[in-house]
Tab-separated table of C-alpha atoms in Angstrom:
chain	number	residue	atom	x	y	z
A	1	MET	CA	85.898	108.010	113.594
A	2	ALA	CA	85.986	110.091	110.424
A	3	ILE	CA	89.792	109.972	110.503
A	4	LEU	CA	89.715	106.199	111.083
A	5	VAL	CA	87.478	105.568	108.057
A	6	ALA	CA	89.280	108.015	105.780
A	7	ASP	CA	92.831	107.022	106.761
A	8	PRO	CA	93.240	104.265	109.392
A	9	SER	CA	97.042	104.640	109.477
A	10	LEU	CA	96.758	108.337	110.342
A	11	ALA	CA	94.306	107.527	113.119
A	12	TRP	CA	96.714	105.007	114.626
A	13	GLN	CA	99.528	107.564	114.477
A	14	GLU	CA	97.408	110.125	116.322
A	15	ALA	CA	96.414	107.537	118.917
A	16	SER	CA	100.055	106.554	119.410
A	17	LYS	CA	101.088	110.200	119.902
A	18	SER	CA	98.288	110.735	122.421
A	19	LYS	CA	99.312	107.613	124.320
A	20	GLN	CA	102.916	108.796	124.470
A	21	SER	CA	101.840	112.250	125.679
A	22	ILE	CA	99.724	110.679	128.418
A	23	ARG	CA	102.691	108.597	129.559
A	24	LEU	CA	104.941	111.662	129.720
A	25	MET	CA	102.331	113.692	131.618
A	26	THR	CA	101.774	110.824	134.044
A	27	ALA	CA	105.512	110.453	134.660
A	28	GLY	CA	105.854	114.198	135.242
A	29	THR	CA	102.933	114.205	137.672
A	30	LEU	CA	104.378	111.276	139.611
A	31	ASP	CA	107.756	113.028	139.841
A	32	SER	CA	106.036	116.160	141.140
A	33	ILE	CA	104.179	114.117	143.760
A	34	ASP	CA	107.430	112.436	144.830
A	35	ARG	CA	109.164	115.809	145.179
A	36	THR	CA	106.262	117.176	147.212
A	37	ILE	CA	106.312	114.179	149.545
A	38	SER	CA	110.095	114.445	149.906
A	39	TRP	CA	109.793	118.170	150.678
A	40	SER	CA	107.074	117.586	153.281
A	41	LEU	CA	109.268	115.057	155.089
A	42	ARG	CA	112.140	117.489	155.447
A	43	SER	CA	112.673	119.371	158.647
A	44	ASP	CA	112.115	123.121	158.570
A	45	TRP	CA	115.827	123.631	159.082
A	46	ASP	CA	116.570	121.539	156.003
A	47	ILE	CA	114.271	123.791	154.001
A	48	VAL	CA	116.012	126.904	155.328
A	49	ARG	CA	119.413	125.375	154.581
A	50	ARG	CA	118.368	124.588	151.021
A	51	ASP	CA	117.049	128.131	150.457
A	52	TRP	CA	120.184	129.766	151.825
A	53	SER	CA	122.433	127.397	149.881
A	54	MET	CA	120.590	128.459	146.728
A	55	ALA	CA	121.273	132.089	147.675
A	56	VAL	CA	124.989	131.258	147.909
A	57	GLY	CA	124.741	129.690	144.456
A	58	ASP	CA	123.161	132.862	143.080
A	59	ILE	CA	125.931	134.931	144.664
A	60	ASN	CA	128.591	132.652	143.165
A	61	ASP	CA	127.049	132.996	139.702
A	62	LEU	CA	126.915	136.770	140.085
A	63	LEU	CA	130.527	136.872	141.254
A	64	GLU	CA	131.609	134.837	138.240
A	65	ASN	CA	129.791	137.191	135.866
A	66	LEU	CA	131.238	140.279	137.523
A	67	THR	CA	134.745	138.860	137.347
A	68	GLU	CA	134.337	138.361	133.599
A	69	HIS	CA	133.399	142.044	133.236
A	70	ALA	CA	136.070	143.425	135.570
A	71	LYS	CA	138.558	144.185	132.795
A	72	PRO	CA	137.724	146.921	130.299
A	73	SER	CA	137.599	145.899	126.658
A	74	LEU	CA	139.333	148.799	124.949
A	75	ASP	CA	139.654	147.323	121.473
A	76	LEU	CA	137.492	148.875	118.798
A	77	THR	CA	134.704	146.655	117.662
A	78	PRO	CA	134.806	145.712	113.947
A	79	HIS	CA	131.800	147.986	113.512
A	80	LEU	CA	133.648	151.020	114.864
A	81	ALA	CA	136.828	150.096	113.018
A	82	ARG	CA	134.954	150.146	109.726
A	83	LEU	CA	133.669	153.595	110.559
A	84	THR	CA	137.177	155.031	110.632
A	85	VAL	CA	138.122	153.411	107.337
A	86	ARG	CA	134.943	154.347	105.514
A	87	SER	CA	134.732	157.926	106.729
A	88	THR	CA	136.049	160.346	104.150
A	89	VAL	CA	134.679	163.615	105.418
A	90	GLN	CA	136.864	165.238	108.056
A	91	SER	CA	133.926	166.162	110.271
A	92	ASP	CA	132.714	162.559	110.178
A	93	VAL	CA	136.134	161.310	111.205
A	94	LEU	CA	136.166	163.786	114.074
A	95	ASP	CA	132.689	162.753	115.220
A	96	HIS	CA	133.631	159.094	115.129
A	97	THR	CA	136.857	159.764	117.025
A	98	ILE	CA	134.954	161.617	119.727
A	99	PHE	CA	132.432	158.803	119.975
A	100	GLN	CA	135.180	156.190	120.224
A	101	THR	CA	136.865	158.187	122.985
A	102	ARG	CA	133.611	158.386	124.920
A	103	ARG	CA	132.990	154.707	124.350
A	104	ARG	CA	136.431	153.764	125.664
A	105	ALA	CA	135.923	155.983	128.731
A	106	ALA	CA	132.585	154.314	129.392
A	107	MET	CA	134.166	150.867	129.250
A	108	VAL	CA	136.915	151.871	131.680
A	109	LEU	CA	134.476	153.355	134.184
A	110	ARG	CA	132.143	150.375	133.766
A	111	ALA	CA	135.041	148.108	134.729
A	112	GLU	CA	135.706	150.290	137.782
A	113	VAL	CA	132.100	149.861	138.917
A	114	VAL	CA	132.386	146.100	138.492
A	115	SER	CA	135.708	145.855	140.342
A	116	SER	CA	134.335	147.930	143.216
A	117	THR	CA	131.129	145.873	143.396
A	118	ILE	CA	132.918	142.516	143.667
A	119	PRO	CA	133.962	143.075	147.334
A	120	LEU	CA	130.319	143.806	148.235
A	121	VAL	CA	129.263	140.523	146.655
A	122	LYS	CA	131.971	138.651	148.558
A	123	LEU	CA	130.913	140.236	151.858
A	124	ALA	CA	127.298	139.253	151.226
A	125	ARG	CA	128.450	135.685	150.587
A	126	ILE	CA	130.418	135.663	153.837
A	127	LEU	CA	127.268	136.640	155.754
A	128	ILE	CA	125.134	133.919	154.178
A	129	LYS	CA	127.784	131.232	154.705
A	130	LYS	CA	128.188	132.285	158.336
A	131	LEU	CA	124.458	131.952	158.928
A	132	LEU	CA	124.378	128.629	157.085
A	133	LYS	CA	126.915	127.183	159.513
A	134	MET	CA	124.666	128.184	162.415
A	135	ILE	CA	121.693	126.134	161.189
A	136	PRO	CA	121.352	122.957	163.272
A	137	LYS	CA	121.583	119.616	161.499
A	138	LYS	CA	118.478	117.812	162.665
A	139	ARG	CA	117.073	114.478	161.638
A	140	ASN	CA	113.774	114.574	159.777
A	141	SER	CA	112.171	112.673	162.638
A	142	GLU	CA	113.013	115.435	165.108
A	143	PRO	CA	110.270	118.056	165.479
A	144	ASP	CA	111.066	121.709	164.782
A	145	THR	CA	109.957	123.971	167.591
A	146	GLY	CA	109.269	127.654	167.199
A	147	ILE	CA	109.504	127.951	163.419
A	148	ASN	CA	106.102	129.140	162.309
A	149	SER	CA	105.087	129.740	158.707
A	150	GLU	CA	105.767	133.487	158.922
A	151	THR	CA	109.310	132.963	160.174
A	152	LEU	CA	109.938	130.261	157.586
A	153	GLU	CA	108.800	132.618	154.828
A	154	GLN	CA	111.040	135.400	156.117
A	155	PHE	CA	114.000	133.040	156.180
A	156	HIS	CA	113.145	131.987	152.623
A	157	ASP	CA	113.228	135.608	151.380
A	158	ALA	CA	116.042	136.702	153.688
A	159	PHE	CA	118.621	137.620	151.043
A	160	ASP	CA	116.395	138.560	148.120
A	161	SER	CA	116.959	142.296	148.578
A	162	ILE	CA	120.745	141.979	148.600
A	163	THR	CA	120.964	139.705	145.573
A	164	ALA	CA	118.370	141.681	143.593
A	165	ASP	CA	120.183	145.012	143.994
A	166	LEU	CA	123.597	143.521	143.241
A	167	MET	CA	122.172	141.881	140.124
A	168	GLU	CA	120.681	145.236	139.114
A	169	ILE	CA	124.187	146.702	139.053
A	170	MET	CA	125.267	143.765	136.911
A	171	SER	CA	122.440	144.462	134.467
A	172	SER	CA	123.506	148.096	134.116
A	173	VAL	CA	127.140	147.290	133.362
A	174	ARG	CA	126.140	144.568	130.897
A	175	PHE	CA	124.039	147.113	129.012
A	176	VAL	CA	127.009	149.444	128.634
A	177	LYS	CA	129.199	146.625	127.360
A	178	TYR	CA	126.846	145.022	124.868
A	179	ASN	CA	125.018	148.079	123.537
A	180	ARG	CA	127.407	149.319	120.854
A	181	GLU	CA	125.939	152.830	120.982
A	182	ALA	CA	126.186	153.173	124.764
A	183	THR	CA	128.397	155.791	126.348
A	184	LEU	CA	128.438	156.776	129.993
A	185	GLY	CA	125.237	158.780	130.225
A	186	VAL	CA	123.316	160.358	133.044
A	187	ASP	CA	120.874	157.451	133.135
A	188	PHE	CA	123.640	154.914	133.755
A	189	ARG	CA	125.145	156.905	136.599
A	190	ASP	CA	121.782	157.664	138.189
A	191	ASP	CA	120.647	154.039	137.916
A	192	ILE	CA	123.793	152.884	139.713
A	193	LEU	CA	123.401	155.570	142.388
A	194	THR	CA	119.762	154.606	142.962
A	195	THR	CA	120.730	150.973	143.421
A	196	LEU	CA	123.588	151.912	145.732
A	197	ASN	CA	121.253	153.989	147.881
A	198	ASP	CA	119.046	150.914	148.246
A	199	LEU	CA	122.109	148.913	149.318
A	200	THR	CA	123.318	151.451	151.886
A	201	LYS	CA	122.309	149.634	155.075
A	202	ILE	CA	120.927	146.451	153.592
A	203	LEU	CA	123.627	144.157	154.993
A	204	GLU	CA	123.126	145.538	158.498
A	205	THR	CA	119.337	145.307	158.234
A	206	THR	CA	119.428	141.769	156.871
A	207	SER	CA	121.838	140.419	159.477
A	208	THR	CA	119.940	142.120	162.305
A	209	ASN	CA	116.534	140.862	161.180
A	210	ILE	CA	117.713	137.299	160.693
A	211	ALA	CA	119.663	137.212	163.934
A	212	SER	CA	116.707	138.513	165.930
A	213	ARG	CA	114.627	135.552	164.740
A	214	LEU	CA	117.352	132.955	164.393
A	215	MET	CA	119.069	133.231	167.780
A	216	PRO	CA	115.991	132.528	169.943
A	217	LEU	CA	115.216	129.478	167.792
A	218	LEU	CA	118.748	128.149	168.112
A	219	TYR	CA	119.422	128.825	171.771
A	220	GLY	CA	116.065	129.500	173.403
A	221	ALA	CA	116.300	131.402	176.666
A	222	GLU	CA	120.100	131.328	176.488
A	223	HIS	CA	120.290	133.092	173.141
A	224	ALA	CA	121.499	136.470	174.464
A	225	PRO	CA	125.246	135.621	174.722
A	226	HIS	CA	125.241	134.017	171.284
A	227	ALA	CA	123.366	136.991	169.848
A	228	SER	CA	126.016	139.317	171.286
A	229	GLU	CA	128.797	137.251	169.740
A	230	PHE	CA	127.100	137.275	166.361
A	231	LYS	CA	126.466	141.018	166.580
A	232	ALA	CA	130.138	141.663	167.299
A	233	TRP	CA	131.096	139.532	164.303
A	234	SER	CA	128.541	141.171	162.025
A	235	LEU	CA	129.686	144.655	163.051
A	236	THR	CA	133.122	143.866	161.654
A	237	LEU	CA	131.504	142.735	158.425
A	238	GLU	CA	129.306	145.821	158.287
A	239	GLU	CA	132.298	148.121	158.774
A	240	ALA	CA	134.033	146.507	155.819
A	241	TRP	CA	130.815	146.817	153.792
A	242	ASP	CA	130.460	150.518	154.661
A	243	LYS	CA	134.054	151.284	153.635
A	244	VAL	CA	133.770	149.538	150.279
A	245	PHE	CA	130.349	151.036	149.714
A	246	ALA	CA	131.506	154.581	150.510
A	247	ARG	CA	134.392	154.349	148.036
A	248	LEU	CA	132.099	153.042	145.311
A	249	LEU	CA	129.502	155.732	145.980
A	250	VAL	CA	132.077	158.525	145.795
A	251	ARG	CA	133.554	157.103	142.610
A	252	VAL	CA	130.230	156.746	140.814
A	253	SER	CA	129.113	160.209	141.954
A	254	SER	CA	132.268	161.694	140.418
A	255	PHE	CA	131.691	160.180	136.974
A	256	GLU	CA	131.789	162.782	134.210
A	257	VAL	CA	128.789	161.671	132.211
A	258	GLU	CA	127.613	162.644	128.773
A	259	PRO	CA	124.411	164.711	128.577
A	260	GLU	CA	121.456	162.702	127.371
A	261	GLU	CA	120.770	163.210	123.688
A	262	GLN	CA	117.395	164.192	122.386
A	263	PRO	CA	115.784	161.368	120.371
A	264	GLN	CA	116.213	163.198	117.052
A	265	GLN	CA	119.896	163.866	117.793
A	266	GLU	CA	120.528	160.242	118.678
A	267	ASN	CA	118.719	158.942	115.611
A	268	GLN	CA	120.671	161.318	113.373
A	269	ARG	CA	124.000	160.152	114.821
A	270	ILE	CA	123.074	156.496	114.401
A	271	ARG	CA	122.071	157.109	110.778
A	272	GLU	CA	125.414	158.803	110.132
A	273	ILE	CA	127.286	155.887	111.683
A	274	ASP	CA	125.373	153.267	109.693
A	275	THR	CA	125.854	155.003	106.345
């Protein structure tokens, strides 16, 4: 009321803004209600199909990012190029040359990690797509039998471990590329090895766990033959996974890494570079 008496036009502006905000909030709430109703009308299999299709989308995005990083960028950055020009002291030139050599080596090895990880991502995608094709296409009016909330939740989270670890590798290689001071240190190698150890049997575990719950739901009492067929197929996939994984593990383990610098040493080198 004080605003209305002091400045009626300002009061009307505030009222108009509030009215517009209420309309937007109401529209958003109605959309949320519509989505909830639509979701509740879906069959459980539709929900599983949507979740697994989203996992394929995540894998595709990861594969695209890895492909972009698969080639080493060996050109000096403008920052490093300026260092060579501006350095007048012989020892500085030598230090910068050594750093550039280490940086180039890190970029080459980073690209090797990426190139070796891509087949693992593709194999994970093959597994998810195979399982997607096995999901029955049921009408919403048809009841879903045997899918309880626990099973539905496990299906929802089925591929989280695979995608999370593969994305962790992506994060490590991105750090090496975009951090201009990064060389191939112990931390990088150990982080990759830790992630690889988590991935060791993850494809086998995931396919086995899903199949053990999926087959009885799909085929009931007659699921045993289909489970055997899927197991034979998945074994072939797992063998390919193990071979690629073993090569990557050996390669990363053999990396000649730089010893980690003490904080004061690192700060001193950065100050020298920036001057």
